[in-house]
mmCIF file of C-alpha atoms and ligand atoms in Angstrom:
data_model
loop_
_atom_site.group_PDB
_atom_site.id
_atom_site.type_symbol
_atom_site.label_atom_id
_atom_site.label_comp_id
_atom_site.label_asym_id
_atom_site.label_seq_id
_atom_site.Cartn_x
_atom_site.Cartn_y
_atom_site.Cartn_z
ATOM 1 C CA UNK A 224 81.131 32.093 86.769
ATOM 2 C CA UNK A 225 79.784 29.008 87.968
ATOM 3 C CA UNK A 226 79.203 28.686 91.765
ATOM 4 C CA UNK A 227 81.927 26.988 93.544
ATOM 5 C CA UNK A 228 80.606 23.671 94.935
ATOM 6 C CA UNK A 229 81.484 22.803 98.683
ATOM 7 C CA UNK A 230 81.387 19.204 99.924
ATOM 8 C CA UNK A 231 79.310 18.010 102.607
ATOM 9 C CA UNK A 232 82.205 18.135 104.543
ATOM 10 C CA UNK A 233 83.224 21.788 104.212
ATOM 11 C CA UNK A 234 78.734 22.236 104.768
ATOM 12 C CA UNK A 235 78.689 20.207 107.861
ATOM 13 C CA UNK A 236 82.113 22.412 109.457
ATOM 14 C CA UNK A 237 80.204 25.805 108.445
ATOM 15 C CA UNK A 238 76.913 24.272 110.809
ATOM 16 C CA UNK A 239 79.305 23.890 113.198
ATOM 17 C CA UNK A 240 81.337 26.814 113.132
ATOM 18 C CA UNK A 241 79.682 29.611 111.496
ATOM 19 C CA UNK A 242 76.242 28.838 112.370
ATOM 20 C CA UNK A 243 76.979 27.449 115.434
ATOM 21 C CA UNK A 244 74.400 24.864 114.953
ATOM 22 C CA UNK A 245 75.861 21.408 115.281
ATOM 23 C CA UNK A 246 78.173 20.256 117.989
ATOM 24 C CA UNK A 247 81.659 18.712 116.283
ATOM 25 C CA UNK A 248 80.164 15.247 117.504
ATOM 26 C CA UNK A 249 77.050 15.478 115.277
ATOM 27 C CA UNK A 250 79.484 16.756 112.798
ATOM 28 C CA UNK A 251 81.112 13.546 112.535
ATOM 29 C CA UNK A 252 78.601 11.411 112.852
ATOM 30 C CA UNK A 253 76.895 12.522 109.998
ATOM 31 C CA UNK A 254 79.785 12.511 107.920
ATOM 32 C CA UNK A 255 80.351 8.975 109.499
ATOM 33 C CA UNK A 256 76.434 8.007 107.837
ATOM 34 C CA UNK A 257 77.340 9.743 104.561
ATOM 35 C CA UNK A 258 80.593 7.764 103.820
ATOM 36 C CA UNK A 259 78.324 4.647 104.644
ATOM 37 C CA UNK A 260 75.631 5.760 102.511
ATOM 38 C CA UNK A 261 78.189 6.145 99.729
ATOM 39 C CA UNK A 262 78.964 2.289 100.472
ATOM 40 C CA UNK A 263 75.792 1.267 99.707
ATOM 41 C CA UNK A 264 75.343 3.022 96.833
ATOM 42 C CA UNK A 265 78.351 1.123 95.618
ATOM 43 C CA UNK A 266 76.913 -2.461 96.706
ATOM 44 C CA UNK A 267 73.325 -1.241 95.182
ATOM 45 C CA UNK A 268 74.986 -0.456 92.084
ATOM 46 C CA UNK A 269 76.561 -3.685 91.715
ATOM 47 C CA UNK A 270 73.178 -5.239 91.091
ATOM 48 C CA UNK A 271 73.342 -8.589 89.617
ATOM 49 C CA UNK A 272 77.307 -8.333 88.967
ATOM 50 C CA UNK A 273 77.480 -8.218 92.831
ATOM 51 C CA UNK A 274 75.358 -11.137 93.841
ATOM 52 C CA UNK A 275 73.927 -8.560 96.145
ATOM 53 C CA UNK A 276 70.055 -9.560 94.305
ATOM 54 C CA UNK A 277 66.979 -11.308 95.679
ATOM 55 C CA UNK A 278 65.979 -12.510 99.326
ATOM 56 C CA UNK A 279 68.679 -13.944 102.165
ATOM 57 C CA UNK A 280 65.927 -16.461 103.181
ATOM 58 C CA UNK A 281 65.339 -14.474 106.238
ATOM 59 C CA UNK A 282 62.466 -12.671 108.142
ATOM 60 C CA UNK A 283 63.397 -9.363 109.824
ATOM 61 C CA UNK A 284 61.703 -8.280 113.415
ATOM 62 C CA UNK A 285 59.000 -6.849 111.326
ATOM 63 C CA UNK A 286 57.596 -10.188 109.603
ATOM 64 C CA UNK A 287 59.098 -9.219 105.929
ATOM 65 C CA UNK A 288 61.565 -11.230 103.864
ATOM 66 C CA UNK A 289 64.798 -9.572 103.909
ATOM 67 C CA UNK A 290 66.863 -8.888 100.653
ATOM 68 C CA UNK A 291 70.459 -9.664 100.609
ATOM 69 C CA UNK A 292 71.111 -5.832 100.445
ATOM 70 C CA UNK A 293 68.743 -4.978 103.298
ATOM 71 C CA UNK A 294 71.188 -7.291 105.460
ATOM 72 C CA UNK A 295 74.492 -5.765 103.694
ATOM 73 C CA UNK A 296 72.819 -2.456 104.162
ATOM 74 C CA UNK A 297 72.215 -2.673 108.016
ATOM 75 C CA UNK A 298 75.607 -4.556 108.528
ATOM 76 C CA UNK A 299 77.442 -1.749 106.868
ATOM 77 C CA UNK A 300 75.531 0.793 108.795
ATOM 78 C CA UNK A 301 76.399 -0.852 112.294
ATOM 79 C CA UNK A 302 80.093 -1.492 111.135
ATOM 80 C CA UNK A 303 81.097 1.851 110.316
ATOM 81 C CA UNK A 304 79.030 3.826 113.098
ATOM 82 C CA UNK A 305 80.041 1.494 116.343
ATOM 83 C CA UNK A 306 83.395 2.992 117.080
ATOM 84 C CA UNK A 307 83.598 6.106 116.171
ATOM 85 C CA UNK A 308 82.307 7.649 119.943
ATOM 86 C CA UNK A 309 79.360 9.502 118.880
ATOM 87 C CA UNK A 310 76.359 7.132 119.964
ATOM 88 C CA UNK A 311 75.701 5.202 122.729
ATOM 89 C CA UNK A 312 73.248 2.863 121.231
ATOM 90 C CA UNK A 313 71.148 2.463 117.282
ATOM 91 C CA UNK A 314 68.241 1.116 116.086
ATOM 92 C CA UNK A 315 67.059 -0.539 112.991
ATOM 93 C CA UNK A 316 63.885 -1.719 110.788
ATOM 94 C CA UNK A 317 65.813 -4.959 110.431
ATOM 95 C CA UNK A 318 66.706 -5.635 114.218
ATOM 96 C CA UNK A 319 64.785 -6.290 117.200
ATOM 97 C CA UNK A 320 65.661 -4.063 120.308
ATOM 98 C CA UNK A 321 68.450 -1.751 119.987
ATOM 99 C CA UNK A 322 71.836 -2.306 119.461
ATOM 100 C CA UNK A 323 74.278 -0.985 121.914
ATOM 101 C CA UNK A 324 77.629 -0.113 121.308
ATOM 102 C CA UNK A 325 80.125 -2.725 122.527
ATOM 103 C CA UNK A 326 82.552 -1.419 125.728
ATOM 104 C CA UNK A 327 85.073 -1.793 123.647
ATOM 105 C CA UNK A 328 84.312 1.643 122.118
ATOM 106 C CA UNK A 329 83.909 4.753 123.245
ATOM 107 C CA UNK A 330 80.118 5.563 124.288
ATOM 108 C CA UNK A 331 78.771 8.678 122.635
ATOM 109 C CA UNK A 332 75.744 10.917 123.371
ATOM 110 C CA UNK A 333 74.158 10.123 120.297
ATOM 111 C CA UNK A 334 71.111 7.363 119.332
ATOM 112 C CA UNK A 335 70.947 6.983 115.645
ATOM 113 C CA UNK A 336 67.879 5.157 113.921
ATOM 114 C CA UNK A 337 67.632 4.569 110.288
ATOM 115 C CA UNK A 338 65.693 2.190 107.592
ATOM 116 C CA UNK A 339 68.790 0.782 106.310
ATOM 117 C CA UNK A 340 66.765 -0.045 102.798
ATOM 118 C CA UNK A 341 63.702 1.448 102.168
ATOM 119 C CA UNK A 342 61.497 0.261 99.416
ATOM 120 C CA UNK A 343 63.369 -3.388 98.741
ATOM 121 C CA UNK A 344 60.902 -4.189 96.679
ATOM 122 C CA UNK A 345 62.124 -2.206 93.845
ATOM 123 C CA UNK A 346 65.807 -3.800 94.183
ATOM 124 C CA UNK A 347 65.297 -6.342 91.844
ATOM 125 C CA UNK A 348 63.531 -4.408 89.200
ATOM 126 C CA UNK A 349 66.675 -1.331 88.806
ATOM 127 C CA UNK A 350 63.929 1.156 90.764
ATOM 128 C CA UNK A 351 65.311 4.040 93.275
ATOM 129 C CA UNK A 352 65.614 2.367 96.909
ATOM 130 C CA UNK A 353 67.155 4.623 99.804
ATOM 131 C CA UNK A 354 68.409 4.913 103.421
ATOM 132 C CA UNK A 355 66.349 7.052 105.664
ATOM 133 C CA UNK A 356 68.190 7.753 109.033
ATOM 134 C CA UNK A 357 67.317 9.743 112.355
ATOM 135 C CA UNK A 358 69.714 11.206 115.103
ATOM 136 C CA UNK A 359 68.344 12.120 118.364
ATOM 137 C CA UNK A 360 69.959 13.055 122.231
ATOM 138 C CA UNK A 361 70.733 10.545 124.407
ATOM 139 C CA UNK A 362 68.929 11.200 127.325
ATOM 140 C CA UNK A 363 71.020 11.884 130.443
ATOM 141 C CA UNK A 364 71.571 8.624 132.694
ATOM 142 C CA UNK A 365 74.265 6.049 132.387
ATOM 143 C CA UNK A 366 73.109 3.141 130.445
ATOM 144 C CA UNK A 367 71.270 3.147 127.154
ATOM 145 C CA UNK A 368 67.744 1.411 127.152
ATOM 146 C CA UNK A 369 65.152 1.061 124.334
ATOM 147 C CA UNK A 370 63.057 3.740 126.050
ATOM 148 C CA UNK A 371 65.660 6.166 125.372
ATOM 149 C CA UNK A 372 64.528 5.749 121.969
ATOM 150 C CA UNK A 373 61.134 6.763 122.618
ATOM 151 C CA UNK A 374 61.266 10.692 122.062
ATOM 152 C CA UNK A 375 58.825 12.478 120.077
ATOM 153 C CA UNK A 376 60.124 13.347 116.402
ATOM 154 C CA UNK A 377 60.628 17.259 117.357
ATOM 155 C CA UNK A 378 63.388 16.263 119.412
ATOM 156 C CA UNK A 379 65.640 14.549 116.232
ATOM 157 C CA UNK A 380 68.818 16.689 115.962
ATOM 158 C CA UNK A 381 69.149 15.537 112.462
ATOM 159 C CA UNK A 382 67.120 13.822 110.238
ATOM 160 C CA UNK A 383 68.057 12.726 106.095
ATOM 161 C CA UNK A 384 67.927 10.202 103.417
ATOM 162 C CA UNK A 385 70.404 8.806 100.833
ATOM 163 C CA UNK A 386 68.483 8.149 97.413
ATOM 164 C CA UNK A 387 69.963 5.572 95.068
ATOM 165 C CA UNK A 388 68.582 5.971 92.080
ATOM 166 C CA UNK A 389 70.681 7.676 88.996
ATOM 167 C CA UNK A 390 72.158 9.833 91.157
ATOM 168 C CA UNK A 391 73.139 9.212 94.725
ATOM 169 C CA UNK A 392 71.522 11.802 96.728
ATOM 170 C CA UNK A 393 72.135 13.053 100.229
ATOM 171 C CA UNK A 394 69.039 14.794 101.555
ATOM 172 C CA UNK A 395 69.885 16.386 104.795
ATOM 173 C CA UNK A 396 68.333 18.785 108.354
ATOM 174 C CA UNK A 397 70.609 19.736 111.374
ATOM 175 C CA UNK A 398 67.479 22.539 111.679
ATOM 176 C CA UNK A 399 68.223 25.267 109.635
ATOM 177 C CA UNK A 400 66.691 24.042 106.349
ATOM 178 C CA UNK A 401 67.257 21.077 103.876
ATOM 179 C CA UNK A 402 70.284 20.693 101.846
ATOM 180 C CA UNK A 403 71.027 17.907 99.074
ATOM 181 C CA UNK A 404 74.419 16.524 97.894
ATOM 182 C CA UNK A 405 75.098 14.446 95.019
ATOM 183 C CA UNK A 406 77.697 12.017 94.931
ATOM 184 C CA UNK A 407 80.694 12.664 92.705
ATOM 185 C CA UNK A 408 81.771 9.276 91.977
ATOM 186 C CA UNK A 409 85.117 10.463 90.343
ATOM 187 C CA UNK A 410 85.922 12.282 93.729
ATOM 188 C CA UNK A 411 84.501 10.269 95.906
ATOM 189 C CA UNK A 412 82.554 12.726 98.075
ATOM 190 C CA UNK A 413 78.911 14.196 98.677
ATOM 191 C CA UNK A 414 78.782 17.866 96.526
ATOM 192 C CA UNK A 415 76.180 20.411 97.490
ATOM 193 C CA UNK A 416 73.835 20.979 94.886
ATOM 194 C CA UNK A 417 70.740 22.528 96.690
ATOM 195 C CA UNK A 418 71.286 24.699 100.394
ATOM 196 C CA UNK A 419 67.276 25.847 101.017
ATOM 197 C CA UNK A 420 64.757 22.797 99.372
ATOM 198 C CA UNK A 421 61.191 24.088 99.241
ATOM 199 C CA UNK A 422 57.833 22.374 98.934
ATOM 200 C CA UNK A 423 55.593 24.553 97.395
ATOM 201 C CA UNK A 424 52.093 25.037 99.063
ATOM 202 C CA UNK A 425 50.307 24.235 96.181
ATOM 203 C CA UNK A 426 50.442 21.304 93.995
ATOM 204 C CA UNK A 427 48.823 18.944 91.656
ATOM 205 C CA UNK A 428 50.849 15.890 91.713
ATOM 206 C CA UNK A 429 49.138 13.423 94.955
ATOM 207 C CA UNK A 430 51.089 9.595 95.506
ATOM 208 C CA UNK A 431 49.165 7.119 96.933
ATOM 209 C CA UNK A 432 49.032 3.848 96.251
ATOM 210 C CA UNK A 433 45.482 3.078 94.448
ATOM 211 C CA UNK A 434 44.959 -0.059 94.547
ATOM 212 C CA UNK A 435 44.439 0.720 98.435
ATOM 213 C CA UNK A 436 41.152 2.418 97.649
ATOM 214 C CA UNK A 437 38.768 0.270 98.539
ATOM 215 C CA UNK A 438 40.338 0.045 102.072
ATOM 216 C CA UNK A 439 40.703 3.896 102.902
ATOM 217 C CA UNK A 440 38.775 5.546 104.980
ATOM 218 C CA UNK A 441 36.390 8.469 104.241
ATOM 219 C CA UNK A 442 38.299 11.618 104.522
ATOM 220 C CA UNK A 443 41.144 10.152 102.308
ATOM 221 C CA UNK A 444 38.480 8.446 99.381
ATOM 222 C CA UNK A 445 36.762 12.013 99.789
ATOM 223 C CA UNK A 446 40.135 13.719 99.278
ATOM 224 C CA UNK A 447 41.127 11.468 96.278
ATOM 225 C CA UNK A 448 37.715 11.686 94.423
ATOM 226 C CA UNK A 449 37.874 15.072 94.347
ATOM 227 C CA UNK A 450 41.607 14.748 92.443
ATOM 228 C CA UNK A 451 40.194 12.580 90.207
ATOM 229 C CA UNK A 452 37.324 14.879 89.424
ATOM 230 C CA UNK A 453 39.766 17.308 88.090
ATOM 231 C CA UNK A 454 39.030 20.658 86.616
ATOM 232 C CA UNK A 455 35.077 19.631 86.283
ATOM 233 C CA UNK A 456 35.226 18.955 90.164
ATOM 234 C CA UNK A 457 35.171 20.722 93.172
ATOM 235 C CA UNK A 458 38.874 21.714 93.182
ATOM 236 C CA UNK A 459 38.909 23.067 90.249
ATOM 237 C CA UNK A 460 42.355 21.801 88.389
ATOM 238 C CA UNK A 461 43.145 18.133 86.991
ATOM 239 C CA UNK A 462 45.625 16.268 89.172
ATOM 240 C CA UNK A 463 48.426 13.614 88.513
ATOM 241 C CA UNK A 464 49.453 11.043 90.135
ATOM 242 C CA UNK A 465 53.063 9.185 91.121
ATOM 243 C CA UNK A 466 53.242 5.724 93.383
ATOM 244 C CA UNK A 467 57.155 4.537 93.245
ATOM 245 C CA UNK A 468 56.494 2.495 96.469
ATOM 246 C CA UNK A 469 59.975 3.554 97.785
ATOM 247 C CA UNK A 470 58.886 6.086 100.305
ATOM 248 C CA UNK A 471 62.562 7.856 100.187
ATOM 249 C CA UNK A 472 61.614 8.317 96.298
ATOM 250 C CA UNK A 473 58.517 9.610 96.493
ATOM 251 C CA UNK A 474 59.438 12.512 99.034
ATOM 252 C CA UNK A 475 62.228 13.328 97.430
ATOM 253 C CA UNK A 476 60.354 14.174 94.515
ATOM 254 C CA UNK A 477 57.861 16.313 96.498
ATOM 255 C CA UNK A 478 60.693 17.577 97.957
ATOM 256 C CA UNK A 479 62.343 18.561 94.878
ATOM 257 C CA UNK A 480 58.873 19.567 92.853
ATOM 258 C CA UNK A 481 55.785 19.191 95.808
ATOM 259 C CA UNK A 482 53.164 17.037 95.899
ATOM 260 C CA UNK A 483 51.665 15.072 98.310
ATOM 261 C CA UNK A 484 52.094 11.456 99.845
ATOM 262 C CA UNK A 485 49.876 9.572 101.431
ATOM 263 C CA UNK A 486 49.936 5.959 103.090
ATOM 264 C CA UNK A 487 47.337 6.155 105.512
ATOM 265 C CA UNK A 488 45.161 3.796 107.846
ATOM 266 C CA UNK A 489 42.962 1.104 106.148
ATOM 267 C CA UNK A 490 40.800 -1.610 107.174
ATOM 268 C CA UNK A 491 43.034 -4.454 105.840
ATOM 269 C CA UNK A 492 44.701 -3.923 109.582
ATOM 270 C CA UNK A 493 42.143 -1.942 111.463
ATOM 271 C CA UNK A 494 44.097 -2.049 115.161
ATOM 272 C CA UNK A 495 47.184 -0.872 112.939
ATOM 273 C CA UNK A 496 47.411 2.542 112.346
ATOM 274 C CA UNK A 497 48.860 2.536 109.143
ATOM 275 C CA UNK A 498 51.899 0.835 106.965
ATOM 276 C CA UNK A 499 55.049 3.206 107.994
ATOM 277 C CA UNK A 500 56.935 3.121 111.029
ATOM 278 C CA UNK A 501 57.163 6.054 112.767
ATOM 279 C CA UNK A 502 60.701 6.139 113.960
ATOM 280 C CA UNK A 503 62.549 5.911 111.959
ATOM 281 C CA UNK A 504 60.519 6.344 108.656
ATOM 282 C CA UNK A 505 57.699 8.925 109.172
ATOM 283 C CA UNK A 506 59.784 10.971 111.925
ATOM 284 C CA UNK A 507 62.718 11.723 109.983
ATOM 285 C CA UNK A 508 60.933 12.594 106.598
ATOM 286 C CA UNK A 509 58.604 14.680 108.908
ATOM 287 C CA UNK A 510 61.122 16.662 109.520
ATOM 288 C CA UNK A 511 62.521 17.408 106.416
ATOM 289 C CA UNK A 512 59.223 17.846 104.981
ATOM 290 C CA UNK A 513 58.446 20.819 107.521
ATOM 291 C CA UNK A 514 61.931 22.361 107.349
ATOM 292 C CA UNK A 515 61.291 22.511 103.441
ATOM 293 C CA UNK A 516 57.613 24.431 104.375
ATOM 294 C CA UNK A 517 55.934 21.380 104.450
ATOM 295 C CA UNK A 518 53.310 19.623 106.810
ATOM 296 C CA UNK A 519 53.213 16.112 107.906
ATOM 297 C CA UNK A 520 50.246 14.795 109.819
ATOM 298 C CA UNK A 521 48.807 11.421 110.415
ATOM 299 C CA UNK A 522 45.544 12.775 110.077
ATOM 300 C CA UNK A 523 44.672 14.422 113.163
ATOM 301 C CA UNK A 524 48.246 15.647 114.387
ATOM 302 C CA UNK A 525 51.395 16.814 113.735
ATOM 303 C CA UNK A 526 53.754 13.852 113.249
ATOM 304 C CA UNK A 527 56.696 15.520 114.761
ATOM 305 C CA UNK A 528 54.214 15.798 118.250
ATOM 306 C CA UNK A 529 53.211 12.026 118.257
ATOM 307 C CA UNK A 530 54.901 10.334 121.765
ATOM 308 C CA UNK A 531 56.067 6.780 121.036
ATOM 309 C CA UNK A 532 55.497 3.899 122.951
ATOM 310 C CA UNK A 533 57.334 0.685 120.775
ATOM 311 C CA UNK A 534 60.295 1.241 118.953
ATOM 312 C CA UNK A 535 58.469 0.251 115.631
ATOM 313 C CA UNK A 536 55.410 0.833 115.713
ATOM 314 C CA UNK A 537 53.630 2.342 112.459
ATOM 315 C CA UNK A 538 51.350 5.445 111.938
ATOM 316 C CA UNK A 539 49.440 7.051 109.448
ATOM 317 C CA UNK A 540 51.788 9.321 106.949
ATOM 318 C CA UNK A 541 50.259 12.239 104.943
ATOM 319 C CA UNK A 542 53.187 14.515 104.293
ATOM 320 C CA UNK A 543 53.768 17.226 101.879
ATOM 321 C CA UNK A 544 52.626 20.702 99.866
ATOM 322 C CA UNK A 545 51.153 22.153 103.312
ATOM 323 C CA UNK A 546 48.077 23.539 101.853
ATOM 324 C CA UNK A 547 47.062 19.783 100.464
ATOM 325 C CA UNK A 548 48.167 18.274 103.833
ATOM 326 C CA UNK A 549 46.037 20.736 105.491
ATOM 327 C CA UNK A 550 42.910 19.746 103.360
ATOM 328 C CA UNK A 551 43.257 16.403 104.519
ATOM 329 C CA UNK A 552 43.940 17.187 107.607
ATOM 330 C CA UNK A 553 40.433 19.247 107.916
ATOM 331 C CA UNK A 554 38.748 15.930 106.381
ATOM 332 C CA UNK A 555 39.604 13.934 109.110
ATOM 333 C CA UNK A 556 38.498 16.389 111.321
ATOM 334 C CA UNK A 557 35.258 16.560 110.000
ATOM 335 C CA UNK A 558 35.551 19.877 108.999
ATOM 336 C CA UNK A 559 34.343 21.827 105.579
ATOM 337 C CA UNK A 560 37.342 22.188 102.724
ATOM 338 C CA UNK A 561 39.333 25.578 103.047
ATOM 339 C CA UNK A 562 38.362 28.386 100.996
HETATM 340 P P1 P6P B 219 53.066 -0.645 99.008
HETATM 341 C C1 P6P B 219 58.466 0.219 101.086
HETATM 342 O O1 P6P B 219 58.236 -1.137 101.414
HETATM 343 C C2 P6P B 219 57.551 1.064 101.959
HETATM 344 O O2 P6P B 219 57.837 0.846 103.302
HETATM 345 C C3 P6P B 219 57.693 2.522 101.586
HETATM 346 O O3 P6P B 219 58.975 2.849 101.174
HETATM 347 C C4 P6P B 219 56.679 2.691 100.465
HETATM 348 O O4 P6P B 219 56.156 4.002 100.388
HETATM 349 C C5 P6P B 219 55.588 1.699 100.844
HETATM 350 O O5 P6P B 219 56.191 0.721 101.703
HETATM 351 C C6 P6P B 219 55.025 0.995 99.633
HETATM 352 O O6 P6P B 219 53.969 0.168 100.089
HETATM 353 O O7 P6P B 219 51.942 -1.211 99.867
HETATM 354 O O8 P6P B 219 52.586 0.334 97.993
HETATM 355 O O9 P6P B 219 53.992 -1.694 98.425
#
């Protein structure tokens, strides 16, 4: 007998209820992010038929040229989570500041951040793209400010991703493990497909992107060499390697199989420390990554511990199979592989 499937839904109300986990706000917010999730996946998959293809002609806060869909993205995202009463404020890769929401609505205690289109650069060429999104506390106080924002990622009280790629996939935390949904078109609703995702320790599957090399610094060309070296080398095994360049792609297959990712500081941008933002990017994958029994550093600490000062500023990301992300992790630190 095949096990009975449960919808997000139906997951979410057993957090709440049975597990005690989630309060009923958080409950509906997330379901709030899923159903807009589920309308992107629908403008994604409209593709050329949609006119939803190539740039707006715009620059977001961050320098880049926006797609068409990262605008439709974030717009859709803003529309449907303003006035339902469970934040008081969000925050976006393609805005500057934070955006508050209007008196007309009911304040909530939430803050929401999310990358309303990570990895745009595969829109045009049919390659999985994704939302990545981040819930944290509102700290007590009346208004909402940008440094309300600024919280360490250990303090998230829910952290996921929506994958569109040739299946919509939910990816999800509330703390007590990762779960993933697919999207049943015909009903129209997220399915549970996976309660407990684990990364294993081990793997032999590293994603960088390559072309990078000449720019890393020592620890990671160390740590890559020795990949390369394979079985002959000093680790022993032959490696391979992935680089989708849609970061919500690339975890989710470590997620689903292991592996390890790694975008980390080179001197193309020496006073930045790396590509990825930190809030809402590094932060929320963090967290999934560890709640699968996976580690996420930036080279010298835990990601989850890093204190924020700007709302989008970048870091370092080496996330993943823990005992990899450990190895690098001791390379940094100057220290002699593990056993
Ligand atoms: P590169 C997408 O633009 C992104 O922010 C991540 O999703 C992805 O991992 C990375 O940048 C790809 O960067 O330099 O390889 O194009």
């Amino acid at each position: 007998m095949t096990q009975k499937r449960i919808s997000l839904t139906q997951y979410l109300v057993e957090q709440q209820r049975v597990d005690g986990l989630i309060p009923g706000q958080l409950r509906l917010l997330l379901e709030v992010v899923a159903r807009a999730c589920k309308r992107i996946s629908h403008a994604v998959n409209k593709g050329a038929l949609g006119d939803v293809l190539g740039t707006a002609g715009s620059e977001n806060v961050q320098g880049e040229v926006q797609k068409k869909l990262d605008i439709i993205a974030n717009e859709v995202l803003i529309e449907a989570n303003e006035w339902g009463g469970h934040l008081a404020a969000m925050a976006s890769e393609e805005m500057d500041g934070i955006y508050q929401v209007p008196n007309r609505y009911p304040q909530g205690e939430y803050l929401l951040m999310f990358d309303p289109l990570d990895g745009s650069s595969n829109i045009d060429v049919n390659v999985s793209i994704g939302t990545i999104f981040s819930v944290m506390r509102k700290p007590e106080g009346a208004a909402v400010s940008e440094q309300d924002f600024l919280q360490p990622g250990h303090r998230q009280v829910a952290a996921g991703y929506c994958v569109y790629g040739p299946q919509t996939t939910l990816v999800l935390t509330v703390g007590d493990g990762v779960a993933m949904f697919t999207l049943d078109r015909e009903m129209g609703s997220f399915v549970l497909v996976e309660e407990h995702m684990t990364i294993p320790a081990d793997t032999r599957e590293f994603a960088i992107n390559m072309s990078n090399m000449r720019h890393w610094d020592t620890p990671v060309r160390r740590y890559i060499d020795e990949c390369l070296a394979g079985k002959e080398g000093p680790r022993g095994k032959d490696f391979n390697m992935r680089w989708i360049a849609s970061m919500v792609a690339d975890v989710h297959r470590i997620l689903t199989r292991g592996g390890i990712f790694m975008y980390p500081w080179d001197k193309r941008e020496p006073n930045k420390p790396g590509k990825l933002r930190l809030m809402y990017e590094a932060n929320p994958m963090a967290w999934l990554v560890e709640q699968a029994g996976g580690a996420a550093t930036n080279g010298y600490e835990r990601i989850l511990d890093l204190q924020p000062t700007q709302l989008h500023e970048r870091v370092s990301v080496i996330l993943g199979s823990k005992n990899e992300v450990d190895r690098v992790t001791q390379y940094h630190q100057g220290k002699e592989a593990p056993g």
